[in-house]
CSV table of C-alpha atoms in Angstrom, one decimal:
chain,number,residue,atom,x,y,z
U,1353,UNK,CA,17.2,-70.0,-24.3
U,1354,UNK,CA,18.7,-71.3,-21.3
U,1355,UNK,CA,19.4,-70.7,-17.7
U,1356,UNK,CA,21.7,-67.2,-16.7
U,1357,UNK,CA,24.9,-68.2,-15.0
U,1358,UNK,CA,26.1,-67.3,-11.5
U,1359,UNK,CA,27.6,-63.5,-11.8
U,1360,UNK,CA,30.0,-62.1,-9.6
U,1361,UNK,CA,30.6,-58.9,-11.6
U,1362,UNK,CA,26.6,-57.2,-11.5
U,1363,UNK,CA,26.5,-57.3,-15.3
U,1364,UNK,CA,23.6,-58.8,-15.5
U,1365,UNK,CA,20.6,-56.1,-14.7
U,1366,UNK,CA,17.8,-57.6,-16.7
U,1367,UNK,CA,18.2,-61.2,-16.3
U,1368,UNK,CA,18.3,-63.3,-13.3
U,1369,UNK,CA,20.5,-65.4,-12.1
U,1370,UNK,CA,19.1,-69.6,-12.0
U,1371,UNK,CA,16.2,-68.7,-13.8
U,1372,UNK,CA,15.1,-69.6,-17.5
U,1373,UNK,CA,14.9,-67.0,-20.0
U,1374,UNK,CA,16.7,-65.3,-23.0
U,1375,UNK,CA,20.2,-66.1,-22.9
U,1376,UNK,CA,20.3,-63.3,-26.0
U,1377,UNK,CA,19.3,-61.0,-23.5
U,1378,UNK,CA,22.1,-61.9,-21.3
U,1379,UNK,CA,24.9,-62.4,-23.7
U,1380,UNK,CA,24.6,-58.3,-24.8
U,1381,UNK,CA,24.0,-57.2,-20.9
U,1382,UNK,CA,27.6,-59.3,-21.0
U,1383,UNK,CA,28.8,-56.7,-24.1
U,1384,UNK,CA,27.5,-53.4,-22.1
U,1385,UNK,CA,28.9,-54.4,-19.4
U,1386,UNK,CA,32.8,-55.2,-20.6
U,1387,UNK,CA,33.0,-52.2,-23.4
U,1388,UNK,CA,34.0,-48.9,-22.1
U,1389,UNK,CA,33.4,-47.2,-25.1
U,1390,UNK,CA,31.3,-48.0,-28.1
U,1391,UNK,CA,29.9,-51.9,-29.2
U,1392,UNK,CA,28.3,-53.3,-32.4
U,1393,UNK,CA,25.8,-55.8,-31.8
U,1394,UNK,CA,24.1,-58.3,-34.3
U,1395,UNK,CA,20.5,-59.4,-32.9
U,1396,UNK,CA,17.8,-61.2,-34.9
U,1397,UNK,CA,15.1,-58.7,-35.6
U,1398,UNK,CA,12.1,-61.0,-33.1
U,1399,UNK,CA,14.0,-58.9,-30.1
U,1400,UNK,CA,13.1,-56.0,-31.5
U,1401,UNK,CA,9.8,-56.4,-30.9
U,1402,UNK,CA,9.1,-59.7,-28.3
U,1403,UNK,CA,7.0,-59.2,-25.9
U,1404,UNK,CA,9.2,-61.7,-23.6
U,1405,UNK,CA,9.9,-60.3,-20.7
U,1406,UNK,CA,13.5,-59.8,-20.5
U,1407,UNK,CA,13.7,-58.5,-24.1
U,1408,UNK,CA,11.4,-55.9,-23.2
U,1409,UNK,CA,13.4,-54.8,-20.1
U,1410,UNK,CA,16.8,-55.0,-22.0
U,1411,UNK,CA,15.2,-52.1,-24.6
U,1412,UNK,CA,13.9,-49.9,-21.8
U,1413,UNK,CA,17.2,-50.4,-19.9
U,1414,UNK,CA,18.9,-49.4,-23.4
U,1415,UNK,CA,16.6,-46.4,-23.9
U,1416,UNK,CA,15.9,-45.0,-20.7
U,1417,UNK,CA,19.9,-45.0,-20.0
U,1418,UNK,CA,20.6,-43.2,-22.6
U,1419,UNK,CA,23.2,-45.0,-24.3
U,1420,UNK,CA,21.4,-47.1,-27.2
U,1421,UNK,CA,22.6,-44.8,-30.4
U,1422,UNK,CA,20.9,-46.3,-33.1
U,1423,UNK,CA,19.5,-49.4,-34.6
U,1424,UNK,CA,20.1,-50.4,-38.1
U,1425,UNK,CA,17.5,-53.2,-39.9
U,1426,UNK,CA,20.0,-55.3,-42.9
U,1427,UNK,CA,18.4,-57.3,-45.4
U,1428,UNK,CA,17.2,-60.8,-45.3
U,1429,UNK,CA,19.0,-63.5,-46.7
U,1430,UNK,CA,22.9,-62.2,-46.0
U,1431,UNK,CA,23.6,-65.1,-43.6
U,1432,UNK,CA,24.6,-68.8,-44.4
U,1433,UNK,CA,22.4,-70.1,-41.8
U,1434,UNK,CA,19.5,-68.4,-42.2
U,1435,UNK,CA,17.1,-66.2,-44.7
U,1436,UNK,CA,15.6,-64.0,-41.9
U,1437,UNK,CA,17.7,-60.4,-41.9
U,1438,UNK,CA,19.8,-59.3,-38.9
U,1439,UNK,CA,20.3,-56.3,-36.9
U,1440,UNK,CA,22.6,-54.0,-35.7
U,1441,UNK,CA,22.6,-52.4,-32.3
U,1442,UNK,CA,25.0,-49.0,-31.6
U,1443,UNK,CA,25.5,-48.9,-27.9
U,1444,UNK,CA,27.6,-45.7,-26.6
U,1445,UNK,CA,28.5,-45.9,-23.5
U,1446,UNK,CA,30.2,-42.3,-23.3
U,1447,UNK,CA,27.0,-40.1,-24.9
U,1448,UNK,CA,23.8,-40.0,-23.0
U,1449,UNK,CA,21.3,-39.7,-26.4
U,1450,UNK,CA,18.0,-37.8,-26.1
U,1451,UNK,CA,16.7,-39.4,-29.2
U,1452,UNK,CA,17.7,-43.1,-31.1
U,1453,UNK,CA,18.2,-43.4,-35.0
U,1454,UNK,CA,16.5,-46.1,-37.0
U,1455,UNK,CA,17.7,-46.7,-39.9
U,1456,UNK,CA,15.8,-49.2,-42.4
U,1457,UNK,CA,18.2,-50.8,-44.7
U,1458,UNK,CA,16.3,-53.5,-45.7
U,1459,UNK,CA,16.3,-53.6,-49.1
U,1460,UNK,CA,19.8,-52.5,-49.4
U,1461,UNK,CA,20.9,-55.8,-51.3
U,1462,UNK,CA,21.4,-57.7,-54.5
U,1463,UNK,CA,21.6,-61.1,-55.5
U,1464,UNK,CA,25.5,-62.5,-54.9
U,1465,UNK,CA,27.4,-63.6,-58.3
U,1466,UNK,CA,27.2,-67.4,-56.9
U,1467,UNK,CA,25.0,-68.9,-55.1
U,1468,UNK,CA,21.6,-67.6,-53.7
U,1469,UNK,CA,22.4,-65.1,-50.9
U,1470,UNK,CA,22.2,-61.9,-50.7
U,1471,UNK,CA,25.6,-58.8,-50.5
U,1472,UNK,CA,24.7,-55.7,-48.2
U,1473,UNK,CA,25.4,-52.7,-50.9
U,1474,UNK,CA,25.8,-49.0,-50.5
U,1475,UNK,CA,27.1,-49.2,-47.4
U,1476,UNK,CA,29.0,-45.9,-47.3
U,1477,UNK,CA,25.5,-44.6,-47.0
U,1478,UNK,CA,24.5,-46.5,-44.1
U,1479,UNK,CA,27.7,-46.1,-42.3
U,1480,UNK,CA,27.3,-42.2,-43.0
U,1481,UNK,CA,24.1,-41.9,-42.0
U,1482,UNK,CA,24.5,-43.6,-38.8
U,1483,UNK,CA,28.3,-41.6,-38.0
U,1484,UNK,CA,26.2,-38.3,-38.8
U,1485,UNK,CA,22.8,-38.9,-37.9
U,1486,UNK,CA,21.2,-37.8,-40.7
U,1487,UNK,CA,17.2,-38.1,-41.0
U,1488,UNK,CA,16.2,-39.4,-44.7
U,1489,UNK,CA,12.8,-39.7,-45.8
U,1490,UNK,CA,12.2,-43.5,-45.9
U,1491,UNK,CA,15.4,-44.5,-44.5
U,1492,UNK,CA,16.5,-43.3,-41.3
U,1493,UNK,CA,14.5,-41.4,-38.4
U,1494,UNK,CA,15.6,-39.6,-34.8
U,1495,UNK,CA,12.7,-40.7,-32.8
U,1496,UNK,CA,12.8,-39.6,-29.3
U,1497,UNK,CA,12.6,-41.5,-25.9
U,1498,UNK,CA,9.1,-40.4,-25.4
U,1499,UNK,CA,8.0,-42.0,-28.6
U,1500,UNK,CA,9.7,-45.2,-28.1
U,1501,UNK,CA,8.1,-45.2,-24.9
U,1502,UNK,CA,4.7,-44.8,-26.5
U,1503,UNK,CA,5.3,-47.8,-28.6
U,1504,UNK,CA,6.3,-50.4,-25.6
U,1505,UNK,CA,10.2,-50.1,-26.4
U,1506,UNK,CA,9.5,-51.6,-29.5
U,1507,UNK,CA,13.2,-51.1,-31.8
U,1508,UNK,CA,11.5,-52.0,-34.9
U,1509,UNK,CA,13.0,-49.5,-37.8
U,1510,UNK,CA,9.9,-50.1,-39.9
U,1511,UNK,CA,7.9,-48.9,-36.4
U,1512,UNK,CA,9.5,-45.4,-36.8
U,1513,UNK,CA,11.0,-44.9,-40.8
U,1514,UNK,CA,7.9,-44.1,-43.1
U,1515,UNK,CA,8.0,-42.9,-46.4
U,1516,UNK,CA,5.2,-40.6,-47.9
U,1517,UNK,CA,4.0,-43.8,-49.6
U,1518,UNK,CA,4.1,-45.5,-46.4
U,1519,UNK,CA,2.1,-43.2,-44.7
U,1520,UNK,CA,-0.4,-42.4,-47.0
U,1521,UNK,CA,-0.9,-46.6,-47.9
U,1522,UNK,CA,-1.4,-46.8,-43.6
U,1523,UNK,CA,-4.0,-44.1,-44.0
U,1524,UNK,CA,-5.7,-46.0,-46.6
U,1525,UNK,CA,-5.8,-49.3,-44.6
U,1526,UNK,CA,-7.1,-47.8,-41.4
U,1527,UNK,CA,-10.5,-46.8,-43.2
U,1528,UNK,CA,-11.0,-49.9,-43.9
U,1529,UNK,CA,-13.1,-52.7,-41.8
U,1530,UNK,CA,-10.0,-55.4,-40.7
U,1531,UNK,CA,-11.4,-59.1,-40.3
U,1532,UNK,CA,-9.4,-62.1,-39.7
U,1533,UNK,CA,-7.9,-63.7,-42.4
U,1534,UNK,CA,-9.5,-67.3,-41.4
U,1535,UNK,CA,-13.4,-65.9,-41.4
U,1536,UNK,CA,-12.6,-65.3,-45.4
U,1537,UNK,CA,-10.0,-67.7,-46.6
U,1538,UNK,CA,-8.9,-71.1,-46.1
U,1539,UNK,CA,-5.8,-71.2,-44.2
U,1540,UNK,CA,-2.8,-73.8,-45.0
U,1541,UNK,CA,-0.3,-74.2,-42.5
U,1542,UNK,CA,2.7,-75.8,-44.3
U,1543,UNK,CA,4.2,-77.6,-41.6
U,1544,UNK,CA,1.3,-79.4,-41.0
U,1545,UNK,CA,2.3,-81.4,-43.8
U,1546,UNK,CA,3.8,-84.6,-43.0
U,1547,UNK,CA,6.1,-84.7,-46.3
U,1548,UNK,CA,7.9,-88.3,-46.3
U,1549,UNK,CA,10.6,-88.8,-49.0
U,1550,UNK,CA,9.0,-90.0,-52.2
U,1551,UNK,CA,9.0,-91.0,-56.0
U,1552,UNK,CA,6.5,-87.5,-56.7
U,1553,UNK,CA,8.1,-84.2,-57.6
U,1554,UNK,CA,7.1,-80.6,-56.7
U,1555,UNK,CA,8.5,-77.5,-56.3
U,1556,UNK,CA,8.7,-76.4,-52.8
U,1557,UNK,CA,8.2,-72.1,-52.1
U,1558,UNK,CA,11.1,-70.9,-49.6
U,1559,UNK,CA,10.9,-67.5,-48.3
U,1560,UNK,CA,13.9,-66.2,-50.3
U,1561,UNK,CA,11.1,-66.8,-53.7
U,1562,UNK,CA,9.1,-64.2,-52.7
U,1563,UNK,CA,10.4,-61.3,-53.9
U,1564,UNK,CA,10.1,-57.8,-52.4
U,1565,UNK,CA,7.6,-56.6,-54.8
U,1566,UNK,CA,5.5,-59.9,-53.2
U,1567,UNK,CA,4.7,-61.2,-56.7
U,1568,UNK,CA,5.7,-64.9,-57.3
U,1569,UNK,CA,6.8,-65.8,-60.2
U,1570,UNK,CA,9.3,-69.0,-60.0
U,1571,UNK,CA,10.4,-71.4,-57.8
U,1572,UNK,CA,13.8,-73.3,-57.8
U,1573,UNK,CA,14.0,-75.8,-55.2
U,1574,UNK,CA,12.7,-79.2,-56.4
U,1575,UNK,CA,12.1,-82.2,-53.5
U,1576,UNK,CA,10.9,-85.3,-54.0
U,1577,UNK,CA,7.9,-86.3,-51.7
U,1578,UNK,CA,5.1,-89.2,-51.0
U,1579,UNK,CA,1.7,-87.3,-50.8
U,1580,UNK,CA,-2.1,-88.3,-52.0
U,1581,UNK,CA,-3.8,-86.9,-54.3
U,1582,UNK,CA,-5.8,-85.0,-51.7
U,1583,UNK,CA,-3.0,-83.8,-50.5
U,1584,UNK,CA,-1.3,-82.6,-53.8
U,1585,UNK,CA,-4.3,-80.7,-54.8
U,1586,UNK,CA,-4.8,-79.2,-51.5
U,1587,UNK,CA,-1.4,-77.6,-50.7
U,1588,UNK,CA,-0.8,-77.3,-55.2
U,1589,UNK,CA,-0.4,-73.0,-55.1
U,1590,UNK,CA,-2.9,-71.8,-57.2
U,1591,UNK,CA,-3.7,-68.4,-58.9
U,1592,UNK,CA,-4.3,-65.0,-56.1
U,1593,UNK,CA,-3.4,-67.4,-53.2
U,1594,UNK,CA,-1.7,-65.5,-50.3
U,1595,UNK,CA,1.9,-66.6,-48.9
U,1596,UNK,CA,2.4,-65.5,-45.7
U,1597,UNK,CA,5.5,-66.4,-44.0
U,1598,UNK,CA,6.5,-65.9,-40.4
U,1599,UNK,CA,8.9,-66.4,-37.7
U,1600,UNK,CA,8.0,-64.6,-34.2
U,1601,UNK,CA,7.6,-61.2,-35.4
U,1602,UNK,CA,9.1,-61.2,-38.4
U,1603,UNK,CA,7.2,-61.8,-41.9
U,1604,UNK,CA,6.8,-61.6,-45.7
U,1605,UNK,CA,3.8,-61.4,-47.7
U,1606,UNK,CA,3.9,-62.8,-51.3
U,1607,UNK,CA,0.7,-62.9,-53.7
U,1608,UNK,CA,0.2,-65.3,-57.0
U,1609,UNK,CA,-0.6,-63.7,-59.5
U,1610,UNK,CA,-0.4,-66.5,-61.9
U,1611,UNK,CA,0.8,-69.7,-61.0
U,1612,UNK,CA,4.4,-70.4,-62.3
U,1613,UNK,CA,4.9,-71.8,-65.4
U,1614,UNK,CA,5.3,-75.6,-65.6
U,1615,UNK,CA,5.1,-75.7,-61.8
């Protein structure tokens, strides 16, 4: 985040220029504005959804206009910097579409030979499906303007592709009472632990542990801390505790089943 530059060439529709905002937002108003035909833009997925202000002007602007084409979700994990996925937005600036494709390829990955990152696979299928704009059940969806509209310009894939399962799990849940998760469990907030470098060893849960089934079942990365005893027992994971990890809107749920062995 940052202040928007001076313009002298009106590219910049949703942000403004001196003030403070989303300089994500301005950098792909920057894109739409210098391609002529089509562009390929990488987001992080939290603009999908933000409620910020100029992220959810830069989706209606894309929408409304007509020329957003599609918006792809990638798998976590594929970047060097980062374990959160990515994004792709297909802006065409020569079709004026009625309706956007979202296609989910989330889980379209596998572990890489070396090291722990993840390699995008099949993706003849994704590029087909996109080139085409084919609707398959549990991957991709044409979802119209109107629909998108409904949902506060949310770009979210997993807001618009649904399997059956999907669908009939979300029917499930909504018969059920929701509370919140703090009136019924005790919540710990990992960063809330001041870890200082130490003589104890644990084993430390990242998000790329959880797998996408959600069940735990090892941990690799060791670190060497100085906590109490308090401490160890009260952040120790312990048998059908609840991981929950989060950045802005996007999260993974893990559950442990048993706690892994030896750690």
């Amino acid at each position: 985040r940052g202040e928007v530059p001076k313009d002298i060439y009106g590219r910049f529709k949703v942000s403004q220029e001196g003030r403070r905002g989303s300089l994500d937002v301005a950098n792909i108003e920057h894109i739409v504005a210098q391609t002529k035909n089509k562009a390929i833009i990488f987001v992080f997925p939290g603009l999908l959804n933000r409620s910020v202000r100029d992220e959810t002007e830069l989706r209606k602007l894309l929408v409304v206009s007509g020329i957003l084409e599609a918006v792809i979700l990638l798998p976590e994990n594929l970047l060097s910097n980062t374990f959160i996925p990515i994004a792709v937005l297909v802006v065409n600036k020569n079709k004026q579409a009625k309706e956007v494709l979202f296609i989910d390829a989330s889980n379209f990955c596998e572990r890489a030979s070396v090291g722990r990152k993840n390699v995008l696979k099949d993706v003849e299928k994704i590029v087909d499906t996109c080139l085409n704009r084919i609707e398959v059940e549990g991957f991709s969806s044409l979802i119209s303007v109107e629909e998108i509209k409904q949902k506060g310009y949310s770009l979210d894939p997993k807001n618009y592709v649904k399997s059956k399962e999907d669908r009939e799990i979300e029917e499930l849940l909504n018969k059920f009472e929701k509370v919140a998760l703090a009136d019924v469990a005790q919540i710990i907030n990992s960063p809330m632990v001041r870890r200082k470098e130490g003589n104890i060893e644990i084993y430390e849960v990242q998000i790329s542990d959880i797998p996408e089934n959600g069940v735990l079942e090892k941990v690799e990365l060791k670190k060497k801390v100085n906590l109490d005893e308090k401490q160890l027992r009260d952040f120790s994971i312990k048998k059908y505790d609840i991981l929950l990890s989060t950045k802005g809107v996007i999260g993974k749920v893990g559950i442990v089943l048993e706690k892994p062995e030896n750690q």
